[in-house]
Short mmCIF file of C-alpha atoms and ligand atoms in Angstrom, two decimals:
data_model
loop_
_atom_site.label_atom_id
_atom_site.label_comp_id
_atom_site.label_asym_id
_atom_site.label_seq_id
_atom_site.Cartn_x
_atom_site.Cartn_y
_atom_site.Cartn_z
CA MET A 19 -56.12 116.11 44.60
CA ASP A 20 -53.99 116.00 41.39
CA VAL A 21 -50.24 116.03 41.15
CA THR A 22 -49.66 119.55 40.48
CA ASN A 23 -51.62 120.48 43.77
CA ARG A 24 -49.50 117.66 45.57
CA PHE A 25 -46.50 119.61 44.28
CA VAL A 26 -47.82 122.92 45.51
CA LEU A 27 -48.74 121.49 49.00
CA ASP A 28 -45.38 119.93 49.31
CA PHE A 29 -43.97 123.49 48.45
CA ALA A 30 -46.05 125.02 51.06
CA ARG A 31 -44.80 122.50 53.73
CA GLY A 32 -41.49 122.88 52.84
CA PHE A 33 -41.82 126.76 53.04
CA GLU A 34 -43.26 126.55 56.46
CA ARG A 35 -40.25 124.20 57.69
CA ARG A 36 -37.73 127.06 56.38
CA HIS A 37 -39.65 130.01 57.49
CA GLY A 38 -41.77 129.02 60.40
CA ALA A 39 -45.54 129.75 60.73
CA ALA A 40 -46.90 131.21 57.32
CA ALA A 41 -49.99 132.68 56.23
CA MET A 42 -50.81 131.18 52.59
CA LEU A 43 -53.33 132.26 49.99
CA ASP A 44 -54.15 129.78 47.07
CA PHE A 45 -55.01 132.12 44.30
CA GLY A 46 -57.65 130.67 41.93
CA CYS A 47 -58.23 128.03 44.24
CA GLY A 48 -61.28 126.62 42.57
CA ALA A 49 -63.49 124.13 44.51
CA GLY A 50 -60.78 124.53 47.27
CA ALA A 51 -59.17 120.98 47.17
CA LEU A 52 -55.68 122.23 47.90
CA VAL A 53 -56.96 124.70 50.58
CA GLN A 54 -58.63 121.81 52.42
CA ALA A 55 -55.48 119.58 52.06
CA ALA A 56 -53.26 122.50 53.47
CA ARG A 57 -55.62 122.92 56.36
CA ALA A 58 -55.79 119.25 57.03
CA ALA A 59 -52.06 119.30 57.03
CA GLY A 60 -52.04 122.15 59.70
CA LEU A 61 -51.15 125.04 57.37
CA ASP A 62 -52.82 128.28 57.46
CA MET A 63 -53.80 128.70 54.00
CA VAL A 64 -56.98 130.38 52.65
CA GLY A 65 -58.31 130.29 48.92
CA ALA A 66 -59.63 133.01 46.56
CA ASP A 67 -61.41 132.61 43.35
CA VAL A 68 -63.64 134.65 40.84
CA PHE A 69 -65.52 131.34 40.10
CA TYR A 70 -65.64 132.24 36.54
CA GLY A 71 -68.97 131.15 34.46
CA GLY A 72 -67.44 128.19 33.00
CA SER A 73 -67.20 125.83 36.08
CA GLU A 74 -69.15 124.41 38.85
CA ASP A 75 -66.51 125.10 41.27
CA ARG A 76 -68.49 127.44 43.53
CA VAL A 77 -71.08 124.69 43.99
CA ARG A 78 -68.39 122.41 45.05
CA ALA A 79 -66.75 125.17 47.55
CA VAL A 80 -70.03 125.73 49.09
CA GLN A 81 -69.95 121.89 50.05
CA THR A 82 -66.42 121.95 51.69
CA GLY A 83 -68.28 124.26 54.17
CA LEU A 84 -65.27 126.84 53.79
CA LEU A 85 -66.78 129.33 51.35
CA GLY A 86 -66.87 132.61 53.29
CA SER A 87 -64.54 131.19 56.18
CA ALA A 88 -61.63 129.96 54.44
CA ILE A 89 -62.58 130.56 50.59
CA PHE A 90 -63.48 134.00 49.25
CA GLU A 91 -64.64 135.50 46.23
CA ALA A 92 -62.57 137.65 44.31
CA ARG A 93 -64.56 140.51 42.72
CA ASP A 94 -63.45 143.45 40.12
CA GLY A 95 -60.00 142.20 40.13
CA CYS A 96 -59.55 142.81 43.75
CA LEU A 97 -58.77 140.19 46.67
CA PRO A 98 -60.84 140.73 49.98
CA PHE A 99 -57.55 140.91 52.02
CA PRO A 100 -55.59 143.93 53.62
CA GLY A 101 -52.21 144.58 52.06
CA GLY A 102 -49.27 142.39 53.39
CA SER A 103 -51.53 139.48 54.67
CA PHE A 104 -49.42 136.62 53.20
CA ASP A 105 -46.10 134.99 53.33
CA LEU A 106 -46.77 132.74 50.41
CA VAL A 107 -49.34 132.96 47.52
CA THR A 108 -49.77 130.01 45.18
CA ASP A 109 -51.57 129.88 41.85
CA ASN A 110 -51.97 126.59 39.97
CA GLN A 111 -53.32 126.60 36.44
CA VAL A 112 -54.71 130.16 36.79
CA LEU A 113 -52.58 132.76 35.16
CA GLU A 114 -53.40 131.92 31.65
CA HIS A 115 -57.33 132.70 32.48
CA VAL A 116 -56.52 136.15 33.54
CA ALA A 117 -57.45 138.98 31.26
CA ASP A 118 -55.20 141.50 32.74
CA LEU A 119 -51.72 139.83 34.01
CA ASP A 120 -50.24 142.91 35.12
CA ALA A 121 -53.17 144.13 37.33
CA THR A 122 -53.49 140.50 38.74
CA LEU A 123 -49.75 140.55 39.52
CA GLY A 124 -50.09 143.94 41.07
CA GLU A 125 -52.81 142.62 43.50
CA LEU A 126 -50.61 139.43 44.29
CA HIS A 127 -47.80 141.77 45.30
CA ARG A 128 -50.12 143.89 47.29
CA VAL A 129 -51.47 140.88 49.44
CA LEU A 130 -47.84 139.66 50.10
CA ARG A 131 -45.77 140.64 52.84
CA PRO A 132 -42.38 142.17 51.91
CA GLY A 133 -40.15 139.34 51.36
CA GLY A 134 -42.96 137.05 50.58
CA THR A 135 -43.04 134.34 47.88
CA LEU A 136 -45.23 133.64 44.93
CA LEU A 137 -45.32 130.22 43.34
CA SER A 138 -46.89 130.03 39.71
CA LEU A 139 -47.66 127.08 37.55
CA PHE A 140 -49.40 127.96 34.23
CA PRO A 141 -48.79 127.41 30.41
CA ALA A 142 -47.37 129.98 28.20
CA ARG A 143 -48.41 130.37 24.50
CA ASP A 144 -45.17 128.17 23.67
CA VAL A 145 -47.02 125.10 24.82
CA LEU A 146 -47.84 122.68 22.05
CA ARG A 147 -50.96 121.23 23.39
CA GLU A 148 -53.87 123.43 24.40
CA GLY A 149 -54.46 121.41 27.75
CA HIS A 150 -58.10 122.59 28.32
CA ILE A 151 -59.49 121.15 25.36
CA GLY A 152 -56.83 118.75 24.53
CA ILE A 153 -56.02 119.89 20.93
CA PRO A 154 -52.65 120.40 19.74
CA LEU A 155 -51.93 123.90 18.95
CA ALA A 156 -55.66 125.26 18.72
CA HIS A 157 -54.52 128.33 20.93
CA ARG A 158 -51.91 129.33 18.31
CA PHE A 159 -54.54 130.07 15.42
CA ARG A 160 -56.38 133.34 15.06
CA GLN A 161 -59.63 133.49 16.85
CA ASP A 162 -61.54 134.18 13.67
CA SER A 163 -59.86 131.64 11.55
CA ARG A 164 -61.89 129.05 9.85
CA ALA A 165 -58.95 127.00 9.60
CA ARG A 166 -58.92 126.53 13.60
CA PHE A 167 -62.55 125.46 13.36
CA LEU A 168 -62.20 122.66 10.61
CA TYR A 169 -58.61 121.58 12.13
CA THR A 170 -60.40 121.31 15.68
CA TRP A 171 -63.16 119.43 14.24
CA ALA A 172 -60.88 117.19 12.34
CA LEU A 173 -58.94 116.14 15.26
CA ARG A 174 -61.79 115.98 17.45
CA SER A 175 -63.27 113.34 14.78
CA LEU A 176 -59.99 111.43 15.12
CA GLY A 177 -60.54 110.85 18.87
CA LEU A 178 -58.73 113.89 20.34
CA GLY A 179 -60.04 116.16 22.87
CA THR A 180 -61.32 116.57 26.51
CA TRP A 181 -64.86 116.42 28.11
CA LYS A 182 -66.13 114.82 24.82
CA GLU A 183 -69.40 113.83 26.42
CA GLN A 184 -70.34 117.58 26.72
CA ALA A 185 -71.75 118.06 23.12
CA PRO A 186 -74.11 115.88 21.28
CA THR A 187 -71.97 116.20 17.99
CA ARG A 188 -68.31 116.46 17.06
CA ARG A 189 -69.17 119.60 15.30
CA GLN A 190 -70.66 121.08 18.21
CA TRP A 191 -68.06 120.28 20.40
CA ALA A 192 -65.52 122.05 18.27
CA VAL A 193 -67.76 125.10 18.28
CA ASP A 194 -68.26 125.01 22.28
CA LYS A 195 -64.59 124.34 23.08
CA LEU A 196 -63.40 126.96 20.85
CA ARG A 197 -65.83 129.59 22.40
CA TRP A 198 -64.53 128.31 25.73
CA ILE A 199 -60.92 128.99 25.08
CA ASP A 200 -61.71 132.42 23.42
CA THR A 201 -63.78 133.47 26.59
CA TYR A 202 -61.48 132.03 29.48
CA THR A 203 -57.90 131.80 28.44
CA PHE A 204 -55.52 134.54 27.41
CA TYR A 205 -52.07 132.93 26.50
CA ARG A 206 -48.89 134.96 26.20
CA SER A 207 -45.32 134.28 25.32
CA ARG A 208 -42.97 133.39 27.99
CA ARG A 209 -40.85 136.68 27.32
CA GLU A 210 -44.13 138.86 27.85
CA ILE A 211 -44.84 136.74 31.00
CA PHE A 212 -41.49 137.46 32.58
CA ARG A 213 -41.64 140.90 31.56
CA ALA A 214 -44.75 141.35 33.61
CA PHE A 215 -43.61 139.45 36.50
CA GLU A 216 -40.30 141.74 36.64
CA VAL A 217 -42.42 144.77 37.20
CA TYR A 218 -43.10 143.68 40.80
CA PHE A 219 -41.10 140.50 41.64
CA ARG A 220 -37.81 138.99 41.01
CA SER A 221 -38.62 135.57 39.32
CA GLU A 222 -36.92 132.34 38.39
CA PRO A 223 -37.97 129.49 36.40
CA ARG A 224 -38.24 126.40 38.53
CA GLU A 225 -39.60 123.58 36.10
CA ALA A 226 -36.66 121.36 37.08
CA ASP A 227 -38.08 121.19 40.63
CA TYR A 228 -41.28 119.76 39.38
CA ILE A 229 -39.71 117.55 37.02
CA ARG A 230 -37.61 116.04 39.91
CA TYR A 231 -40.66 115.72 42.02
CA ARG A 232 -42.65 113.85 39.24
CA LEU A 233 -39.66 111.71 38.67
CA ARG A 234 -39.33 110.78 42.45
CA ASP A 235 -43.26 110.27 42.60
CA VAL A 236 -42.77 106.93 41.28
CA ALA A 237 -40.43 104.32 42.69
CA TRP A 238 -38.97 103.00 39.27
CA ARG A 239 -38.51 106.52 37.82
CA ALA A 240 -36.68 108.01 40.95
CA PRO A 241 -33.22 107.20 40.02
CA LEU A 242 -33.84 109.30 36.78
CA ALA A 243 -34.07 112.19 38.95
CA ARG A 244 -30.09 112.39 39.33
CA LEU A 245 -29.79 112.72 35.45
CA LEU A 246 -31.06 116.41 36.01
CA ASP A 247 -27.75 117.00 37.85
CA LEU A 248 -25.84 116.48 34.69
CA PRO A 249 -24.49 119.53 32.85
CA PHE A 250 -27.32 121.19 30.67
CA ALA A 251 -29.58 118.33 31.45
CA SER A 252 -31.93 120.54 33.78
CA ALA A 253 -32.09 123.36 31.11
CA ALA A 254 -32.85 120.90 28.35
CA ALA A 255 -35.29 119.23 30.53
CA SER A 256 -37.21 122.17 31.41
CA ALA A 257 -37.39 123.58 27.87
CA VAL A 258 -38.89 120.41 26.74
CA PHE A 259 -41.27 120.50 29.76
CA ARG A 260 -42.36 123.95 29.25
CA LYS A 261 -43.48 122.89 25.61
CA LEU A 262 -45.26 120.07 26.77
CA ALA A 263 -46.78 121.37 30.05
CA PHE A 264 -46.27 124.61 31.96
CA LEU A 265 -43.87 127.05 33.30
CA VAL A 266 -43.14 126.95 37.06
CA VAL A 267 -42.30 130.33 38.35
CA VAL A 268 -40.98 131.31 41.85
CA SER A 269 -40.92 134.70 42.55
CA ARG A 270 -40.04 137.11 45.63
CA LYS A 271 -41.45 140.71 46.53
CA ALA A 272 -38.64 142.67 47.82
CA PRO A 273 -38.10 142.77 51.60
CA ARG A 274 -38.85 146.24 53.21
C1 LIG B 330 -57.94 125.64 35.96
S1 LIG B 330 -58.87 126.11 37.33
C2 LIG B 330 -57.70 125.75 38.57
C3 LIG B 330 -58.21 125.65 39.77
C4 LIG B 330 -57.24 125.17 40.99
N1 LIG B 330 -56.17 126.07 41.07
C5 LIG B 330 -56.74 123.72 40.80
O1 LIG B 330 -55.39 123.67 40.43
O2 LIG B 330 -57.57 123.05 40.91
C6 LIG B 330 -58.46 127.96 37.02
C7 LIG B 330 -59.19 128.55 38.14
O3 LIG B 330 -58.84 130.04 38.06
C8 LIG B 330 -59.94 130.82 38.52
N2 LIG B 330 -59.72 132.23 38.01
C9 LIG B 330 -59.69 132.51 36.80
N3 LIG B 330 -59.49 134.04 36.60
C10 LIG B 330 -59.29 134.38 37.85
C11 LIG B 330 -59.16 135.58 38.53
N4 LIG B 330 -58.85 136.91 37.78
N5 LIG B 330 -58.88 135.91 39.90
C12 LIG B 330 -59.11 134.63 40.65
N6 LIG B 330 -59.43 133.35 40.21
C13 LIG B 330 -59.53 133.27 38.91
C14 LIG B 330 -61.14 129.94 37.96
O4 LIG B 330 -62.28 130.64 38.35
C15 LIG B 330 -60.80 128.79 38.18
O5 LIG B 330 -61.30 128.27 39.42
#
């Protein structure tokens, strides 16, 4: 399990310690690594995913044996759960893939109980590097821009980029990967994102918690976590982090 999912798992554990037994959903769970780990840790977590065309995750979800019992398919923007089913919903690197953020947040709000919590980790348009294809700023160009193609091809030729083995030539890699981000990503500014969240939730940025977690994760870095307690250090570190990685947002549905 990757480190962001470990952070989400520890958040879920902490949530249950504070609130008692809790029903949890990992939205956009992919193959279900977090769902499996959470259930192994005794948490009552299920997952849901659309299994979009670009991934092998559905096959891997079948292999876990959880598809249909703890991992469910979301169809037509609807989650297969009654309203108010969950105390905690998590989504890790998912919301930059949803075409209609407003409708998705509405659906997550529906399945949360009054007073429930939503933990979201995902990049805004402000991020400098397009993480899925590993090319800086590729997501900032216009989709029909020739300059974007030449730039991406050039950076790939210089050795940048992810999943390089998936195309026979660098040129083809640039064509395929740009098509992929055009099909499966929907970047929004941080302002647009918070405006959408505020329709349903009270939300706060929590990148500092994630930075602390990463620093404490490695023994020699752990003392650096205390620097975040200095005035302005937390806000400055969070601003840099959002440019380099993603937003961390904790949202609450109003109590009844
Ligand atoms: C980058 S993967 C992240 C998977 C997993 N959360 C993880 O951290 O390993 C994005 C996932 O979001 C899912 N996804 C995209 N749009 C979705 C939607 N509208 N509803 C549910 N899942 C969605 C994709 O199928 C994919 O599994």
